[in-house]
Tab-separated table of C-alpha atoms in Angstrom:
chain	number	residue	atom	x	y	z
A	6	MET	CA	49.418	85.153	-52.615
A	7	THR	CA	52.043	87.100	-54.028
A	8	PRO	CA	53.873	87.602	-57.768
A	9	ALA	CA	56.358	85.084	-56.970
A	10	ASP	CA	53.853	82.362	-55.732
A	11	LEU	CA	51.394	83.944	-58.507
A	12	SER	CA	54.643	83.069	-61.061
A	13	ARG	CA	55.579	79.205	-59.175
A	14	THR	CA	51.599	78.543	-58.972
A	15	VAL	CA	51.933	78.889	-62.804
A	16	LEU	CA	55.206	77.187	-64.025
A	17	HIS	CA	54.161	73.957	-61.782
A	18	ALA	CA	50.766	74.811	-64.159
A	19	VAL	CA	52.547	73.809	-67.267
A	20	ARG	CA	54.212	71.052	-65.610
A	21	ARG	CA	51.801	69.136	-64.665
A	22	ALA	CA	50.048	69.464	-68.440
A	23	VAL	CA	53.195	68.339	-69.068
A	24	ASP	CA	53.537	65.922	-67.212
A	25	GLU	CA	50.164	64.456	-67.759
A	26	ASN	CA	51.451	64.440	-71.779
A	27	ALA	CA	47.998	67.054	-72.458
A	28	LEU	CA	50.981	70.123	-73.770
A	29	ARG	CA	54.044	68.709	-75.918
A	30	ALA	CA	56.864	71.400	-74.805
A	31	PRO	CA	60.011	72.861	-72.592
A	32	VAL	CA	58.644	73.120	-69.145
A	33	PRO	CA	60.877	77.061	-69.198
A	34	ALA	CA	62.706	77.966	-66.277
A	35	ARG	CA	60.338	80.086	-65.077
A	36	VAL	CA	57.553	82.381	-65.826
A	37	ARG	CA	57.174	85.926	-65.749
A	38	VAL	CA	54.074	87.438	-64.216
A	39	GLU	CA	52.656	90.700	-63.990
A	40	ARG	CA	49.898	93.411	-62.847
A	41	THR	CA	47.865	94.278	-65.729
A	42	ARG	CA	48.329	97.424	-67.598
A	43	PRO	CA	45.038	99.592	-67.145
A	44	GLY	CA	42.610	98.228	-68.787
A	45	GLY	CA	43.062	94.783	-68.734
A	46	SER	CA	41.327	92.491	-66.600
A	47	GLY	CA	42.484	90.905	-63.295
A	48	ASP	CA	44.960	91.456	-60.986
A	49	TYR	CA	47.567	89.966	-63.318
A	50	ALA	CA	48.349	88.631	-66.103
A	51	CYS	CA	51.005	86.041	-67.945
A	52	ALA	CA	52.150	85.252	-71.682
A	53	VAL	CA	53.517	81.621	-70.974
A	54	ALA	CA	50.767	80.409	-73.955
A	55	LEU	CA	51.835	82.484	-76.954
A	56	GLN	CA	55.683	81.183	-75.503
A	57	LEU	CA	55.296	77.806	-75.694
A	58	ALA	CA	52.450	77.727	-77.931
A	59	GLY	CA	55.272	77.186	-81.105
A	60	PRO	CA	57.252	74.071	-79.431
A	61	ALA	CA	54.242	72.801	-78.392
A	62	GLU	CA	52.620	73.244	-81.660
A	63	LEU	CA	49.451	74.523	-80.629
A	64	PRO	CA	47.764	77.849	-80.673
A	65	ALA	CA	48.265	79.925	-78.421
A	66	LEU	CA	44.668	80.163	-77.280
A	67	GLU	CA	44.340	76.233	-77.119
A	68	VAL	CA	47.513	75.902	-74.429
A	69	ALA	CA	46.040	78.559	-72.399
A	70	ARG	CA	42.850	76.658	-71.630
A	71	ILE	CA	44.817	73.112	-70.844
A	72	LEU	CA	47.039	75.710	-68.062
A	73	ARG	CA	43.684	77.430	-66.726
A	74	GLU	CA	42.428	74.288	-66.501
A	75	ARG	CA	45.165	73.180	-63.995
A	76	VAL	CA	45.590	77.089	-62.489
A	77	ALA	CA	42.124	77.715	-61.681
A	78	ALA	CA	41.713	75.678	-58.786
A	79	GLU	CA	44.648	76.033	-57.169
A	80	PRO	CA	43.884	78.138	-53.955
A	81	GLY	CA	44.614	81.957	-54.035
A	82	ILE	CA	43.077	81.821	-57.312
A	83	GLY	CA	39.692	82.897	-57.857
A	84	ARG	CA	39.117	83.830	-61.489
A	85	VAL	CA	41.814	82.789	-64.268
A	86	GLU	CA	40.409	84.405	-68.164
A	87	ILE	CA	42.412	84.171	-71.758
A	88	THR	CA	42.138	86.921	-72.910
A	89	GLY	CA	43.235	88.146	-76.647
A	90	PRO	CA	45.619	85.574	-78.907
A	91	GLY	CA	46.066	83.825	-75.812
A	92	PHE	CA	46.875	86.521	-72.469
A	93	LEU	CA	46.231	84.607	-68.749
A	94	SER	CA	44.387	86.804	-66.456
A	95	PHE	CA	44.414	86.009	-62.587
A	96	THR	CA	41.471	87.072	-60.487
A	97	LEU	CA	43.073	86.532	-57.199
A	98	ASP	CA	40.782	85.267	-54.382
A	99	ALA	CA	40.928	87.907	-51.828
A	100	PRO	CA	43.297	90.768	-52.534
A	101	SER	CA	44.150	91.711	-49.520
A	102	ASP	CA	45.306	88.247	-48.455
A	103	SER	CA	47.796	89.043	-51.023
A	104	ASP	CA	48.930	91.688	-49.449
A	105	LEU	CA	49.250	90.635	-45.721
A	106	ALA	CA	51.539	88.054	-47.159
A	107	VAL	CA	53.592	90.581	-48.810
A	108	LEU	CA	53.852	91.516	-45.262
A	109	ASP	CA	53.886	88.960	-43.577
A	110	ALA	CA	57.358	88.007	-45.884
A	111	VAL	CA	59.078	91.543	-44.919
A	112	ARG	CA	58.363	90.624	-41.133
A	113	GLU	CA	59.720	86.900	-41.425
A	114	GLN	CA	62.640	87.670	-43.779
A	115	GLY	CA	63.668	91.654	-42.465
A	116	ILE	CA	65.989	93.243	-44.795
A	117	ALA	CA	66.537	89.709	-47.262
A	118	TYR	CA	62.973	89.893	-48.305
A	119	GLY	CA	63.753	88.972	-51.616
A	120	HIS	CA	66.256	87.352	-51.345
A	121	GLY	CA	66.148	83.646	-52.831
A	122	GLY	CA	67.688	80.609	-54.574
A	123	ALA	CA	66.676	80.969	-58.225
A	124	LEU	CA	70.478	81.072	-59.666
A	125	ARG	CA	71.758	79.113	-56.913
A	126	ASP	CA	73.431	76.488	-59.521
A	127	GLU	CA	75.619	79.702	-60.728
A	128	ILE	CA	79.385	80.058	-60.573
A	129	LEU	CA	80.201	83.531	-62.309
A	130	GLN	CA	83.934	85.381	-62.454
A	131	PHE	CA	83.915	89.115	-63.546
A	132	HIS	CA	86.669	91.369	-64.337
A	133	HIS	CA	87.218	94.822	-63.719
A	134	ALA	CA	89.890	97.637	-64.817
A	135	ARG	CA	91.778	99.610	-62.080
A	136	GLU	CA	88.905	102.597	-61.691
A	137	VAL	CA	86.648	103.231	-58.777
A	138	ARG	CA	83.303	103.478	-60.859
A	139	ALA	CA	84.248	99.199	-62.904
A	140	ALA	CA	84.978	98.575	-58.394
A	141	VAL	CA	81.677	99.860	-57.094
A	142	THR	CA	79.935	98.855	-59.480
A	143	ALA	CA	81.592	94.832	-59.951
A	144	HIS	CA	80.975	94.759	-55.882
A	145	ALA	CA	77.433	95.850	-56.039
A	146	VAL	CA	77.169	92.946	-58.808
A	147	ARG	CA	78.598	90.641	-56.416
A	148	ARG	CA	76.394	91.579	-53.745
A	149	LEU	CA	73.064	91.305	-56.076
A	150	LEU	CA	73.992	87.532	-57.223
A	151	VAL	CA	74.830	86.271	-53.719
A	152	SER	CA	71.566	87.530	-52.679
A	153	GLN	CA	70.039	85.188	-55.413
A	154	GLY	CA	72.586	82.246	-54.597
A	155	ALA	CA	75.318	82.705	-57.828
A	156	ARG	CA	78.628	82.041	-56.089
A	157	VAL	CA	81.156	85.313	-57.903
A	158	ARG	CA	84.735	85.803	-58.297
A	159	ILE	CA	85.777	89.154	-59.187
A	160	SER	CA	88.874	90.506	-60.713
A	161	CYS	CA	90.881	93.941	-61.704
A	162	ASP	CA	93.653	94.096	-64.033
A	163	GLU	CA	96.173	95.355	-61.115
A	164	ALA	CA	96.647	95.830	-57.788
A	165	GLY	CA	94.046	97.818	-56.216
A	166	ASP	CA	93.895	101.605	-54.640
A	167	PRO	CA	93.798	101.475	-51.135
A	168	GLU	CA	91.340	103.970	-50.659
A	169	TRP	CA	88.427	101.190	-52.244
A	170	SER	CA	88.121	99.858	-48.256
A	171	ARG	CA	86.492	102.674	-47.385
A	172	LEU	CA	83.839	101.645	-49.744
A	173	GLY	CA	83.552	98.695	-49.121
A	174	VAL	CA	84.752	96.548	-52.559
A	175	THR	CA	87.565	93.580	-52.057
A	176	VAL	CA	88.672	92.040	-54.784
A	177	ASP	CA	89.126	88.197	-54.760
A	178	ALA	CA	92.083	88.098	-57.102
A	179	TYR	CA	94.882	90.981	-60.141
A	180	GLY	CA	96.345	90.061	-63.030
A	181	THR	CA	95.278	89.406	-66.367
A	182	PRO	CA	93.428	86.336	-66.302
A	183	PRO	CA	94.220	83.510	-68.069
A	184	VAL	CA	91.162	83.097	-70.066
A	185	PRO	CA	88.775	86.074	-71.376
A	186	LEU	CA	86.116	87.272	-68.613
A	187	PRO	CA	83.090	89.182	-68.558
A	188	ARG	CA	83.817	92.598	-68.053
A	189	ILE	CA	82.369	95.690	-65.944
A	190	ARG	CA	82.915	98.287	-67.492
A	191	PRO	CA	80.929	101.485	-66.854
A	192	VAL	CA	81.697	104.791	-68.169
A	193	PRO	CA	84.322	105.828	-65.795
A	194	ALA	CA	83.834	108.102	-62.645
A	195	GLY	CA	87.260	110.883	-63.664
A	196	ALA	CA	88.044	110.837	-60.543
A	197	THR	CA	89.801	108.450	-56.869
A	198	ALA	CA	87.948	106.652	-55.227
A	199	GLY	CA	90.387	109.464	-52.809
A	200	GLU	CA	89.218	112.557	-54.344
A	201	LEU	CA	85.711	111.528	-54.230
A	202	LEU	CA	85.738	110.244	-50.698
A	203	GLU	CA	87.174	113.458	-49.471
A	204	GLN	CA	83.757	115.155	-51.184
A	205	LEU	CA	81.353	113.369	-50.118
A	206	GLY	CA	81.529	110.767	-48.157
A	207	ALA	CA	80.765	107.167	-48.485
A	208	ASP	CA	77.931	106.306	-49.033
A	209	ALA	CA	77.073	109.487	-51.492
A	210	VAL	CA	80.188	108.273	-53.598
A	211	ARG	CA	78.304	104.576	-53.481
A	212	TRP	CA	74.798	106.207	-54.888
A	213	GLY	CA	76.102	108.605	-56.996
A	214	LEU	CA	78.008	106.118	-58.631
A	215	LEU	CA	75.310	103.486	-58.491
A	216	ARG	CA	72.326	105.343	-59.354
A	217	PRO	CA	73.187	105.570	-62.487
A	218	ALA	CA	73.033	102.984	-65.912
A	219	GLY	CA	76.061	101.728	-66.289
A	220	HIS	CA	76.225	103.741	-69.497
A	221	ASP	CA	75.946	106.867	-68.643
A	222	ARG	CA	78.061	109.465	-67.086
A	223	ALA	CA	78.048	109.426	-63.095
A	224	PRO	CA	77.515	112.517	-61.886
A	225	LEU	CA	79.448	113.070	-58.431
A	226	GLY	CA	78.451	116.709	-56.895
A	227	ASP	CA	77.942	118.392	-54.028
A	228	ASP	CA	74.469	117.517	-54.743
A	229	LEU	CA	74.276	114.300	-53.565
A	230	LEU	CA	74.831	115.924	-49.664
A	231	VAL	CA	71.224	117.811	-49.692
A	232	GLN	CA	69.061	117.662	-47.376
A	233	GLY	CA	66.593	117.935	-49.022
A	234	GLU	CA	64.490	115.719	-51.149
A	235	ALA	CA	65.589	116.895	-54.063
A	236	ASN	CA	68.269	114.575	-53.249
A	237	PRO	CA	66.995	111.350	-53.783
A	238	LEU	CA	69.783	109.414	-51.822
A	239	PHE	CA	68.142	112.082	-48.727
A	240	ARG	CA	64.457	111.380	-49.855
A	241	VAL	CA	65.630	107.271	-49.454
A	242	ARG	CA	67.496	107.636	-46.425
A	243	TYR	CA	65.111	109.734	-44.904
A	244	ALA	CA	61.824	107.551	-45.822
A	245	HIS	CA	63.882	104.762	-43.691
A	246	ALA	CA	64.663	106.921	-40.496
A	247	ARG	CA	60.832	108.209	-40.973
A	248	ALA	CA	59.206	104.562	-41.225
A	249	ARG	CA	61.833	103.739	-37.389
A	250	ALA	CA	60.296	106.785	-36.170
A	251	LEU	CA	56.941	105.601	-36.331
A	252	THR	CA	57.778	102.455	-34.765
A	253	ARG	CA	59.894	104.612	-32.443
A	254	GLY	CA	56.360	106.655	-31.665
A	255	ALA	CA	54.101	104.106	-31.503
A	256	ALA	CA	55.834	102.259	-28.703
A	257	ALA	CA	55.564	105.371	-26.791
A	258	LEU	CA	51.778	105.406	-27.514
A	259	GLY	CA	51.569	102.211	-26.312
A	260	PHE	CA	50.965	100.208	-29.465
A	261	THR	CA	52.880	98.175	-32.178
A	262	SER	CA	52.427	97.336	-35.732
A	263	ALA	CA	48.970	94.488	-36.765
A	264	ALA	CA	50.381	90.589	-37.548
A	265	ASP	CA	46.708	90.065	-39.104
A	266	ALA	CA	45.603	93.687	-41.480
A	267	ALA	CA	47.332	95.492	-44.540
A	268	PRO	CA	45.544	98.664	-44.704
A	269	HIS	CA	42.604	99.147	-47.446
A	270	GLU	CA	42.763	103.288	-48.119
A	271	ALA	CA	43.395	103.709	-51.912
A	272	PRO	CA	47.205	105.412	-51.205
A	273	ALA	CA	48.811	101.731	-49.735
A	274	ARG	CA	48.449	100.249	-52.721
A	275	PRO	CA	51.161	101.692	-54.677
A	276	LEU	CA	53.371	101.271	-52.105
A	277	LEU	CA	51.855	97.562	-51.405
A	278	ASP	CA	52.591	96.819	-54.647
A	279	LEU	CA	56.578	98.381	-55.069
A	280	LEU	CA	56.638	96.035	-51.821
A	281	ALA	CA	55.164	92.675	-53.630
A	282	ASP	CA	57.659	93.763	-56.673
A	283	HIS	CA	60.586	93.428	-54.868
A	284	PRO	CA	61.907	90.593	-55.303
A	285	GLY	CA	61.253	90.532	-59.099
A	286	VAL	CA	63.724	93.819	-59.215
A	287	LEU	CA	65.893	92.424	-57.390
A	288	LEU	CA	65.806	89.144	-59.526
A	289	ALA	CA	66.355	91.227	-62.817
A	290	ALA	CA	68.968	93.223	-61.480
A	291	ALA	CA	70.855	90.261	-60.189
A	292	ARG	CA	70.315	89.028	-63.508
A	293	HIS	CA	71.580	92.505	-65.513
A	294	ARG	CA	73.526	93.267	-63.825
A	295	ALA	CA	71.946	96.844	-63.176
A	296	PRO	CA	72.671	98.150	-59.574
A	297	ASP	CA	70.955	101.245	-60.969
A	298	ARG	CA	67.609	98.687	-61.113
A	299	VAL	CA	67.817	98.502	-57.372
A	300	ALA	CA	68.522	102.762	-56.839
A	301	ARG	CA	64.849	103.467	-58.811
A	302	GLN	CA	62.914	100.874	-56.663
A	303	LEU	CA	63.765	102.115	-53.874
A	304	GLU	CA	63.485	105.897	-54.912
A	305	ALA	CA	59.803	104.785	-56.067
A	306	VAL	CA	59.439	103.169	-52.303
A	307	ALA	CA	60.603	106.334	-51.479
A	308	HIS	CA	57.997	108.327	-53.840
A	309	ALA	CA	55.117	106.033	-51.758
A	310	PHE	CA	55.849	105.881	-48.799
A	311	PHE	CA	55.402	109.529	-47.630
A	312	ASP	CA	52.519	109.507	-50.635
A	313	PHE	CA	50.698	107.210	-48.080
A	314	HIS	CA	51.969	108.411	-45.060
A	315	ASP	CA	51.226	112.152	-45.276
A	316	SER	CA	47.576	110.599	-46.741
A	317	CYS	CA	47.149	108.086	-44.330
A	318	PRO	CA	49.112	108.558	-40.479
A	319	PRO	CA	50.114	105.577	-38.933
A	320	LEU	CA	50.000	107.169	-35.791
A	321	PRO	CA	47.340	109.260	-34.216
A	322	SER	CA	47.040	112.932	-33.207
A	323	GLY	CA	45.497	115.534	-30.627
A	324	ASP	CA	43.761	113.400	-28.725
A	325	GLU	CA	42.663	110.711	-30.902
A	326	LYS	CA	43.319	106.889	-29.266
A	327	PRO	CA	45.426	104.110	-31.652
A	328	SER	CA	43.055	102.137	-33.442
A	329	ALA	CA	43.513	98.707	-36.034
A	330	ALA	CA	43.450	101.154	-38.755
A	331	HIS	CA	46.696	103.092	-37.508
A	332	ARG	CA	47.993	99.037	-36.432
A	333	SER	CA	47.749	98.310	-39.902
A	334	ARG	CA	49.217	100.989	-41.158
A	335	LEU	CA	51.918	101.573	-38.851
A	336	ALA	CA	52.496	97.054	-40.329
A	337	LEU	CA	53.011	98.878	-43.888
A	338	ALA	CA	54.685	101.297	-42.704
A	339	GLU	CA	57.234	99.164	-41.603
A	340	ALA	CA	57.605	96.487	-44.119
A	341	ALA	CA	58.305	99.624	-46.372
A	342	GLY	CA	60.909	101.139	-44.280
A	343	THR	CA	62.707	97.596	-44.078
A	344	VAL	CA	62.557	96.823	-47.495
A	345	LEU	CA	64.595	100.491	-48.460
A	346	ALA	CA	66.856	98.879	-45.924
A	347	GLY	CA	67.345	96.153	-47.062
A	348	GLY	CA	67.484	97.606	-50.669
A	349	LEU	CA	70.007	100.321	-49.146
A	350	SER	CA	72.642	97.170	-47.724
A	351	LEU	CA	72.643	95.531	-51.321
A	352	LEU	CA	73.961	98.868	-52.550
A	353	GLY	CA	76.239	98.966	-49.315
A	354	ILE	CA	75.018	102.358	-48.269
A	355	SER	CA	74.868	102.439	-44.730
A	356	ALA	CA	70.761	102.929	-42.938
A	357	PRO	CA	70.122	104.832	-40.390
A	358	ALA	CA	67.243	105.482	-38.356
A	359	HIS	CA	67.696	108.350	-36.803
A	360	LEU	CA	69.173	111.412	-39.252
């Protein structure tokens, strides 16, 4: 069971409780579950009972009890506890099953892993100034929203810079809109698209413009071109290239990744958790119009990938024969590479297989 599955399970329990008249409260559009913090109980926690206590006119502990009865019997749920003022804490039946579900989802969905239909009912329009960072940010926001099912239209104050096309930017309309529209207005880059492209190239320009939060200045120096781990863009793209190289190396040794197992070693845990959280990160980035959240997620995945790779090599060395452990490690490495490629694609940045 993935975090998204658990969220849907809890939401279904709320809906059942309301339908059965055990709970008189509006059913929320979504339920948020989070990984349990250090010192907490279970694998995940949820504050939905506290959220519903007021509208239901019941103590949060009573709401939690009502929901616990309806969640505990669901497949994949090992134990449900009530902690603190009314938090629900969930222990999944078999963590390895949850991990395998994540790897299966990545394998099946490919670079579209994390895309969904949560915003499919939304039709949105945004407007931005004739400035390169605003244009690139608007384009990335559109990609994120479309990945979650929304329909999006972008307009600009005046005719766009022809160089924007080299950055993949498209605009639907130009001129002052007939009605005020939400504006995308990050801190300006201070240079034109042509100047930045000549200095850095398209991928580095897009990363440099999108990685900082919109209210922060975008550092656009030559360090974006450094081929070393101090450059986050290089590290993310190199992690993807390394994951692809592992697949090629395994094929040369005559084995493939395991389709029915996830690695159990401790260094795999942070990477597995990040992959499980990826759909939620994409949805949050879309809702908040914040492509910088995707960039930070990719940095975290790359960091965890290298920690895992160095501690638990997916390929045998020397006279060592490929084992079940190597096959499961390779599955995780390949999933990480796929998530990195998908995230880079949403930012409009290429993910080379060789670097």
